[in-house]
PDB file of C-alpha atoms in Angstrom:
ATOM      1  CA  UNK A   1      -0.238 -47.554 -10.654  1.00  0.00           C
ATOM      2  CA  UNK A   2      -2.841 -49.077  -8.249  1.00  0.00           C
ATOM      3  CA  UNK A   3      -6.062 -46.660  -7.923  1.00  0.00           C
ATOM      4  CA  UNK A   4      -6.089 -45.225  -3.609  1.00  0.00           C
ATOM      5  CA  UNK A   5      -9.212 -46.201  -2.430  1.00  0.00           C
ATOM      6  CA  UNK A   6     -12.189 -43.619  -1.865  1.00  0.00           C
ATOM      7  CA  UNK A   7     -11.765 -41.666   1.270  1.00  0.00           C
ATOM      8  CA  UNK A   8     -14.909 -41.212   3.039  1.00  0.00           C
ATOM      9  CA  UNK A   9     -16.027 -37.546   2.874  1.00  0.00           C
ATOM     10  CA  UNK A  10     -16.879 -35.476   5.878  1.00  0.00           C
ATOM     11  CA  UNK A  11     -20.212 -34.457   6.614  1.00  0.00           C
ATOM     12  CA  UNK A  12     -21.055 -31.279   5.364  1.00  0.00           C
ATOM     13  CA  UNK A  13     -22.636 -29.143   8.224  1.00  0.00           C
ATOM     14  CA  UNK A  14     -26.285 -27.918   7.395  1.00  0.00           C
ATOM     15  CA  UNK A  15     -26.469 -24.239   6.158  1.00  0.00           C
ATOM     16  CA  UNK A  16     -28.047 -21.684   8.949  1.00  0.00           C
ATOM     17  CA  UNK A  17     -31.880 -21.546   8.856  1.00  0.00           C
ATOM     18  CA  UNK A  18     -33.709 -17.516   8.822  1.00  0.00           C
ATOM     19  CA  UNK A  19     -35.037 -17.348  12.131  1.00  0.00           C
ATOM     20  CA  UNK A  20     -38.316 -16.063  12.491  1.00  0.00           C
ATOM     21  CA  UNK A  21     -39.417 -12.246  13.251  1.00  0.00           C
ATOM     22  CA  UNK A  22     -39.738 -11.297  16.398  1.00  0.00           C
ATOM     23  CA  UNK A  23     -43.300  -9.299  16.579  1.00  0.00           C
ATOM     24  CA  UNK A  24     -42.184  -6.994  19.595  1.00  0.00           C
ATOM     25  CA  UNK A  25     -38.367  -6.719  19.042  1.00  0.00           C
ATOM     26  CA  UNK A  26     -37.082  -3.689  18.860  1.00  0.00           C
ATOM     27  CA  UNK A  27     -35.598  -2.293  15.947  1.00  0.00           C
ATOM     28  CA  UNK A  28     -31.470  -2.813  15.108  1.00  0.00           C
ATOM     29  CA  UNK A  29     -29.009  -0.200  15.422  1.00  0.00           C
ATOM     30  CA  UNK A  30     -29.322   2.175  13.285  1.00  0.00           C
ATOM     31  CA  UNK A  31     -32.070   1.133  11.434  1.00  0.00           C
ATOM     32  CA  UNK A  32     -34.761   3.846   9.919  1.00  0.00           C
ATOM     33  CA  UNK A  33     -37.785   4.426  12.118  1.00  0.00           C
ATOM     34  CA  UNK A  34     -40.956   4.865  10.094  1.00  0.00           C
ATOM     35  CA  UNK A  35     -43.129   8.077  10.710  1.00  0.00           C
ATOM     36  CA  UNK A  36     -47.132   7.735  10.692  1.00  0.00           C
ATOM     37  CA  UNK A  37     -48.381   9.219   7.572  1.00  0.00           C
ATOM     38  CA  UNK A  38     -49.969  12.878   8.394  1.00  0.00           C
ATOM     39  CA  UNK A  39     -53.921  12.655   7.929  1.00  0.00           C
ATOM     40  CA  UNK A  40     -54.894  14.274   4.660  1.00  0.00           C
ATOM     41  CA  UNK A  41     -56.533  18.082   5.087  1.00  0.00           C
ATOM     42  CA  UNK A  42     -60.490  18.347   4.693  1.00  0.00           C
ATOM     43  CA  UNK A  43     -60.758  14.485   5.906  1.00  0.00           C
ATOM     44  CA  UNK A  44     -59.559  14.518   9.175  1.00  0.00           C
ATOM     45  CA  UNK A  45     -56.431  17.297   9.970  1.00  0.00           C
ATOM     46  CA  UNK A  46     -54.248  17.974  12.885  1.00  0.00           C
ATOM     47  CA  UNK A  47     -57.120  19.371  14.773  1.00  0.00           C
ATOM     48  CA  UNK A  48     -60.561  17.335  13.322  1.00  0.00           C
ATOM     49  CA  UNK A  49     -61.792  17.963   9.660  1.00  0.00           C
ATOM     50  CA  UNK A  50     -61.805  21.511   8.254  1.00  0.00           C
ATOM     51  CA  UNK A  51     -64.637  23.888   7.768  1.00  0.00           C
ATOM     52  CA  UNK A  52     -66.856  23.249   4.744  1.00  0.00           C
ATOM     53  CA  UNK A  53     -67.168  26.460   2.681  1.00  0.00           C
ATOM     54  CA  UNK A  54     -70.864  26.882   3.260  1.00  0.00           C
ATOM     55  CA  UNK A  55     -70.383  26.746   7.216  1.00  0.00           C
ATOM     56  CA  UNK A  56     -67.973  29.382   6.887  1.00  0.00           C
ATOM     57  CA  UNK A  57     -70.288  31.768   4.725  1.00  0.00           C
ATOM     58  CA  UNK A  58     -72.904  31.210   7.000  1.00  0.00           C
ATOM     59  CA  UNK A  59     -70.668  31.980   9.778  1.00  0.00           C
ATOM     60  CA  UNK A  60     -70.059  35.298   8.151  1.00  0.00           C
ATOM     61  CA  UNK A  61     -73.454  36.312   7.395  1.00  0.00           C
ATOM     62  CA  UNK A  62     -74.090  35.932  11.229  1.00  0.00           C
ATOM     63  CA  UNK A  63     -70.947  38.186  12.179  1.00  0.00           C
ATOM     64  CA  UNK A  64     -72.388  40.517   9.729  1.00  0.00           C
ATOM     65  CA  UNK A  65     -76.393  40.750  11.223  1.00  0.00           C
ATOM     66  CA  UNK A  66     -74.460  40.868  14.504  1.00  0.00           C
ATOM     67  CA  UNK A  67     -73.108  44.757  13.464  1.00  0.00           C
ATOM     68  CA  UNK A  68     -76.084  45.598  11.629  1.00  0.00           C
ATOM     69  CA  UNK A  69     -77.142  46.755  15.361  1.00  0.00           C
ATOM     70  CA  UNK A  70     -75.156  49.641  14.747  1.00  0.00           C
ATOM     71  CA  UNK A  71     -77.418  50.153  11.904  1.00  0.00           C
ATOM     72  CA  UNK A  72     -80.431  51.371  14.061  1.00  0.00           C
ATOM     73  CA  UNK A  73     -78.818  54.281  15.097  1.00  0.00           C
ATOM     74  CA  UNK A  74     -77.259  55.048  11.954  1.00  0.00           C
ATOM     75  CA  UNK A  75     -80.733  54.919   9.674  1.00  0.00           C
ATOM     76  CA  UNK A  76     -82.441  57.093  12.680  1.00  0.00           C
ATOM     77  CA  UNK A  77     -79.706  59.952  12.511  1.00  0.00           C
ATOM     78  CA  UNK A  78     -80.042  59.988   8.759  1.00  0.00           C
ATOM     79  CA  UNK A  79     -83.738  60.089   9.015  1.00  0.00           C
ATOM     80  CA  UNK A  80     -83.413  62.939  10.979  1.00  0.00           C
ATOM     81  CA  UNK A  81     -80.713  65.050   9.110  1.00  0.00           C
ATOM     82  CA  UNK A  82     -82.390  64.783   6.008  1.00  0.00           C
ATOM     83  CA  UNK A  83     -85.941  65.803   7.508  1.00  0.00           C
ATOM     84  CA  UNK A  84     -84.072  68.585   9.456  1.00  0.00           C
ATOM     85  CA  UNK A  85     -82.211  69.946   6.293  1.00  0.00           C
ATOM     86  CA  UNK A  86     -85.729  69.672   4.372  1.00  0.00           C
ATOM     87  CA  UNK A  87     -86.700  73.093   3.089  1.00  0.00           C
ATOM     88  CA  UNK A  88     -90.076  74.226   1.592  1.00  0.00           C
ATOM     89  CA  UNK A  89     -91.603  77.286  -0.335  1.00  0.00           C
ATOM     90  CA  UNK A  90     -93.326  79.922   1.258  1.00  0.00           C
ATOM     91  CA  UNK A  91     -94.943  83.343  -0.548  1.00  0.00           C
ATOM     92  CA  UNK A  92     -95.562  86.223   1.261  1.00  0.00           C
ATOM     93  CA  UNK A  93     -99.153  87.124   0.242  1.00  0.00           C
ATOM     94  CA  UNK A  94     -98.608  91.009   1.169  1.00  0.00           C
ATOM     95  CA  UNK A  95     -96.165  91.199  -1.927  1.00  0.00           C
ATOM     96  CA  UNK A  96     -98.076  89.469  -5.224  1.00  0.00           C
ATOM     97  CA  UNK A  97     -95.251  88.032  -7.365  1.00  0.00           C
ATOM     98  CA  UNK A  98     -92.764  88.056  -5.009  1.00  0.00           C
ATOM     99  CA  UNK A  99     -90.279  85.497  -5.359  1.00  0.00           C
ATOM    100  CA  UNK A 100     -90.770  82.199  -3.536  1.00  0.00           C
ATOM    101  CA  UNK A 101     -88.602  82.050   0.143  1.00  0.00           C
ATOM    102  CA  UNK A 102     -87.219  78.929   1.279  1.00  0.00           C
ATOM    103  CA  UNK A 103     -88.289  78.342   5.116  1.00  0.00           C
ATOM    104  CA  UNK A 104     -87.359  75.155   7.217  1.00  0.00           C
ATOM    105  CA  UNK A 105     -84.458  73.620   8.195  1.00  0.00           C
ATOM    106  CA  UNK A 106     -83.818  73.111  11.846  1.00  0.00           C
ATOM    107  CA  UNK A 107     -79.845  73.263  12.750  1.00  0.00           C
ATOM    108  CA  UNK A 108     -80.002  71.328  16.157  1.00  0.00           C
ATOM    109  CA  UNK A 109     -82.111  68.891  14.817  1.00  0.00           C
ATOM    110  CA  UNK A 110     -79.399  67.949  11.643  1.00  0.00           C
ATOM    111  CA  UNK A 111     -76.724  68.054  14.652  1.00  0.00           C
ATOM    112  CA  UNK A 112     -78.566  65.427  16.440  1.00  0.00           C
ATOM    113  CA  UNK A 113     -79.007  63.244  12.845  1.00  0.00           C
ATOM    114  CA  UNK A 114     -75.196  63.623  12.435  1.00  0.00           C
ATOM    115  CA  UNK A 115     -74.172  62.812  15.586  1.00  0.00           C
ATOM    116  CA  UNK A 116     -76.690  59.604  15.773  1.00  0.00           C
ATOM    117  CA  UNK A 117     -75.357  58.764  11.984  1.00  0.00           C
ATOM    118  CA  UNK A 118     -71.639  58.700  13.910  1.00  0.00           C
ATOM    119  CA  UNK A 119     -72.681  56.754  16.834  1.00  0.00           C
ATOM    120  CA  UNK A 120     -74.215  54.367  14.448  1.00  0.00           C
ATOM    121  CA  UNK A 121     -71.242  53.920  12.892  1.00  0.00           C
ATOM    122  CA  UNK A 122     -68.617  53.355  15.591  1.00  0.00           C
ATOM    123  CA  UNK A 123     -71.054  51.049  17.132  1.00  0.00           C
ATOM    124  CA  UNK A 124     -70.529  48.650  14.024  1.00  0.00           C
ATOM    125  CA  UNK A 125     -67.129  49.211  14.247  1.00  0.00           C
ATOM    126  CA  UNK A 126     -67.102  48.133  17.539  1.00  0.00           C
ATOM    127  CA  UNK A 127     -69.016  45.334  17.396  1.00  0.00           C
ATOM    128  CA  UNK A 128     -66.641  44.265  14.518  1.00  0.00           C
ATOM    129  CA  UNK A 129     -63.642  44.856  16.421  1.00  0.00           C
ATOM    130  CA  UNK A 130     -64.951  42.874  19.752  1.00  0.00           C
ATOM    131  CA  UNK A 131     -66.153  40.327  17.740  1.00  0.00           C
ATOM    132  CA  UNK A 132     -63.999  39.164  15.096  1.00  0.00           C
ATOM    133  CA  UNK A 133     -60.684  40.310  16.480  1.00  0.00           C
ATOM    134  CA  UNK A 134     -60.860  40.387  20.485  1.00  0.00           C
ATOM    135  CA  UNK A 135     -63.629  36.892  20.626  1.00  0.00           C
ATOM    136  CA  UNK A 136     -62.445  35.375  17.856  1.00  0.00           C
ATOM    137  CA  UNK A 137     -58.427  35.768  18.307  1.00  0.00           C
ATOM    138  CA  UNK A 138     -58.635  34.645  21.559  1.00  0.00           C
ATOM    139  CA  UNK A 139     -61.023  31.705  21.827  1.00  0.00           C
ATOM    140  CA  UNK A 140     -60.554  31.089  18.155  1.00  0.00           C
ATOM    141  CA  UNK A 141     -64.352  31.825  17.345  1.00  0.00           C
ATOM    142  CA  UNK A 142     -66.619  34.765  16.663  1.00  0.00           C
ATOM    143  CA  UNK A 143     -70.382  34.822  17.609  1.00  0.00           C
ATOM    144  CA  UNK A 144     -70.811  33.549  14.312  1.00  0.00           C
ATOM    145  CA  UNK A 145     -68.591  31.049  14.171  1.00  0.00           C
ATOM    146  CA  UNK A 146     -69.670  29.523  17.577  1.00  0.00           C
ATOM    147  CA  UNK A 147     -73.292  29.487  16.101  1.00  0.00           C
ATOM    148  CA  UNK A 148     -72.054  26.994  13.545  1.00  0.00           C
ATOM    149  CA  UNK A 149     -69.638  25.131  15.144  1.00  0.00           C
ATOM    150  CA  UNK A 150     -66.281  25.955  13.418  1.00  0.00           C
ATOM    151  CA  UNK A 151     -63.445  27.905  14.492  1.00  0.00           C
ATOM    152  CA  UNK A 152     -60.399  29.535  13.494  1.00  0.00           C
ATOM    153  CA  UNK A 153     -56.490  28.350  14.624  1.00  0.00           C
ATOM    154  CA  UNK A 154     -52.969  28.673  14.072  1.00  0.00           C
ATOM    155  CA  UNK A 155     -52.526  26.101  11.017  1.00  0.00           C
ATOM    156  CA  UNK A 156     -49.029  25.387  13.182  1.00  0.00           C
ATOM    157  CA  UNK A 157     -49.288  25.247  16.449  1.00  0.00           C
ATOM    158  CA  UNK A 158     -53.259  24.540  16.284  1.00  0.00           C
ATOM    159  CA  UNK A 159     -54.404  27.245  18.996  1.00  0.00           C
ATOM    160  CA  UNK A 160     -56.166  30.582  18.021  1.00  0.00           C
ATOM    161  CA  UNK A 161     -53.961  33.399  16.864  1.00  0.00           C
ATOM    162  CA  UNK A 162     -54.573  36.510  19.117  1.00  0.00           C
ATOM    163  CA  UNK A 163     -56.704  39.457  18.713  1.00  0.00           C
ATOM    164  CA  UNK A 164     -53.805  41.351  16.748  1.00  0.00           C
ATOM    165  CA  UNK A 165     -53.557  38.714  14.231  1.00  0.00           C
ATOM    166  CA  UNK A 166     -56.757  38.390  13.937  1.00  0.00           C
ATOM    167  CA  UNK A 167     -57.290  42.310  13.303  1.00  0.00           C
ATOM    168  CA  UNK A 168     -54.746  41.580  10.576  1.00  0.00           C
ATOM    169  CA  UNK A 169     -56.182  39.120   8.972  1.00  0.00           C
ATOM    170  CA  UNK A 170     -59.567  40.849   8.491  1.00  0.00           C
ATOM    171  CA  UNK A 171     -57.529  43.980   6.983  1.00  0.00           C
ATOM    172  CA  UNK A 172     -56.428  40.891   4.268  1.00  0.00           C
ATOM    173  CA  UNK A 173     -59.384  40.048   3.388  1.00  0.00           C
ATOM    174  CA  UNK A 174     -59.541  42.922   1.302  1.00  0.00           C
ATOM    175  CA  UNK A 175     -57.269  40.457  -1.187  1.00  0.00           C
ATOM    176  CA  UNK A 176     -60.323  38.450  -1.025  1.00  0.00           C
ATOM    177  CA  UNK A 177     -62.915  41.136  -2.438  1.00  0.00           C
ATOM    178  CA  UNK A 178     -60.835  41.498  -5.819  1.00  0.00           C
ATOM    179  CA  UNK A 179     -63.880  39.940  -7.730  1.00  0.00           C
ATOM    180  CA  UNK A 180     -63.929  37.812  -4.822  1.00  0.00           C
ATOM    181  CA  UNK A 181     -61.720  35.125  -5.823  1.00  0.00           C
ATOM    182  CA  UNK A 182     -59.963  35.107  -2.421  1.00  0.00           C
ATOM    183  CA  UNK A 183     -63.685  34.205  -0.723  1.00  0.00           C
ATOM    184  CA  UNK A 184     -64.083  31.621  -3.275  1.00  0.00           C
ATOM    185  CA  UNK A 185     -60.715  29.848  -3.343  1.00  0.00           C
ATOM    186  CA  UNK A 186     -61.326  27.361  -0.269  1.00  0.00           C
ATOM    187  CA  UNK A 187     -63.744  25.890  -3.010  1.00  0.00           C
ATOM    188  CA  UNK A 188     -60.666  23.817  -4.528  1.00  0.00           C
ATOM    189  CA  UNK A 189     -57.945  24.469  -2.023  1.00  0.00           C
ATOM    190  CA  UNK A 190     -56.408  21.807  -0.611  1.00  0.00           C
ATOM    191  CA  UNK A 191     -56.692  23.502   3.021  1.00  0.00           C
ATOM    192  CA  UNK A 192     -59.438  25.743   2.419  1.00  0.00           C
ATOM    193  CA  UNK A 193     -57.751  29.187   2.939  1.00  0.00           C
ATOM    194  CA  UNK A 194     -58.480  32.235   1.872  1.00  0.00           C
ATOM    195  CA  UNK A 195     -55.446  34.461   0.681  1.00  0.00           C
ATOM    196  CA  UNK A 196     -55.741  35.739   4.176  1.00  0.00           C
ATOM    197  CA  UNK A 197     -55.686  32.093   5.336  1.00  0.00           C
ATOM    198  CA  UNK A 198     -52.415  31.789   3.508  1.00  0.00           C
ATOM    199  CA  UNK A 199     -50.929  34.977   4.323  1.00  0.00           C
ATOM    200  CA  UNK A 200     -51.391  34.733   8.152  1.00  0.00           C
ATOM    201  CA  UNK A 201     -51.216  30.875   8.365  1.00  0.00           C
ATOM    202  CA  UNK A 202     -54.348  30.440   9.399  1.00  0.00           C
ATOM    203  CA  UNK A 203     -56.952  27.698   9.116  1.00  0.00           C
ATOM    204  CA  UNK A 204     -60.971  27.168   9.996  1.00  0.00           C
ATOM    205  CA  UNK A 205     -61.707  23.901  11.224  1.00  0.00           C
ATOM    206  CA  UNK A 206     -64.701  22.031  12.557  1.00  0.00           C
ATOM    207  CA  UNK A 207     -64.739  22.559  16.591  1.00  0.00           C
ATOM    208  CA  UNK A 208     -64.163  18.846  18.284  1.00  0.00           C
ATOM    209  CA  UNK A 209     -67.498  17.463  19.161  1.00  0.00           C
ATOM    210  CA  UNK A 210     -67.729  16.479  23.174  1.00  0.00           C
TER     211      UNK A 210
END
């Protein structure tokens, strides 16, 4: 049987090359868009870097000199109560041996002390009140927070939190005092919060510079 000859072979069309990225195309169909990584808390949050722990006891301290005014008052009326309600010995030298009779004691002057002791105190109070929960819910900082540059916000929505919330969140503080862990916990939190912090959702941050 006599071999067919070879039959030329058709050309065998070149496989399709990858084209190249476009840089500024935008993406396919369907394809997952990538979200920017949130900033990491205590380098540079939401709304700037938070509050060192320091600043914020310093901050504090001030708040607290700030009612001490109320103090003035308060150490003046119990001055005068206690010299008021002061009594001393007297003996009658007509009667030898008689018994010793207590004389002083002046009743208007120990009303004055008490009422100057109550003053005292309502003025703290209501320094307290103004300051930390009035001031400082609406702007976001107290006098002693403004002093050192920090201030407190809504940890999600980023604006202060109102004077009601921020009456609140004084009344859980009292969380904090339990052998003051509360006050102490921004030390390794991740946010620096105080249980009040996390309770009311709350964080102190450094105010934005400019």
């Amino acid at each position: 049987m006599a071999e067919q000859p070879n039959q030329p072979t058709a050309p065998q069309p070149n496989p399709p090359q990858p084209s190249a990225p476009q840089p500024f195309a935008a993406p396919a169909y369907g394809a997952p868009i990538g979200y920017a990584v949130p900033t990491a808390y205590g380098v540079g949050g939401p709304w700037g870097p938070l509050a060192g722990w320091g600043t914020r006891v310093a901050a504090y301290l001030i708040d607290g000199l700030l009612q001490l005014i109320g103090m003035i008052p308060y150490v003046i009326g119990i001055t005068l109560f206690v010299a008021a309600a002061t009594k001393t010995p007297s003996y009658d030298s007509t009667y030898p041996g008689a018994a010793p009779v207590e004389t002083g004691g002046d009743p208007a002057l120990m009303a004055a002390g008490g009422l100057l002791c109550v003053l005292g105190l309502l003025l703290m109070l209501g320094i307290a009140i103004w300051n930390r929960a009035f001031k400082q819910g609406r702007t976001g900082q107290s006098i002693g927070k403004k002093a050192m540059g920090i201030m407190l916000l809504d940890e999600n929505t980023g604006r202060p939190i109102g004077a009601g919330m921020a009456f609140v969140r004084d009344l859980a503080h009292t969380l904090d005092g339990f052998f003051y862990l509360g006050y102490l916990w921004p030390l390794w939190d991740d946010k620096r919060q105080t249980f009040a912090d996390k309770i009311l959702s709350t964080v102190v941050v450094e105010t934005p510079k400019g």
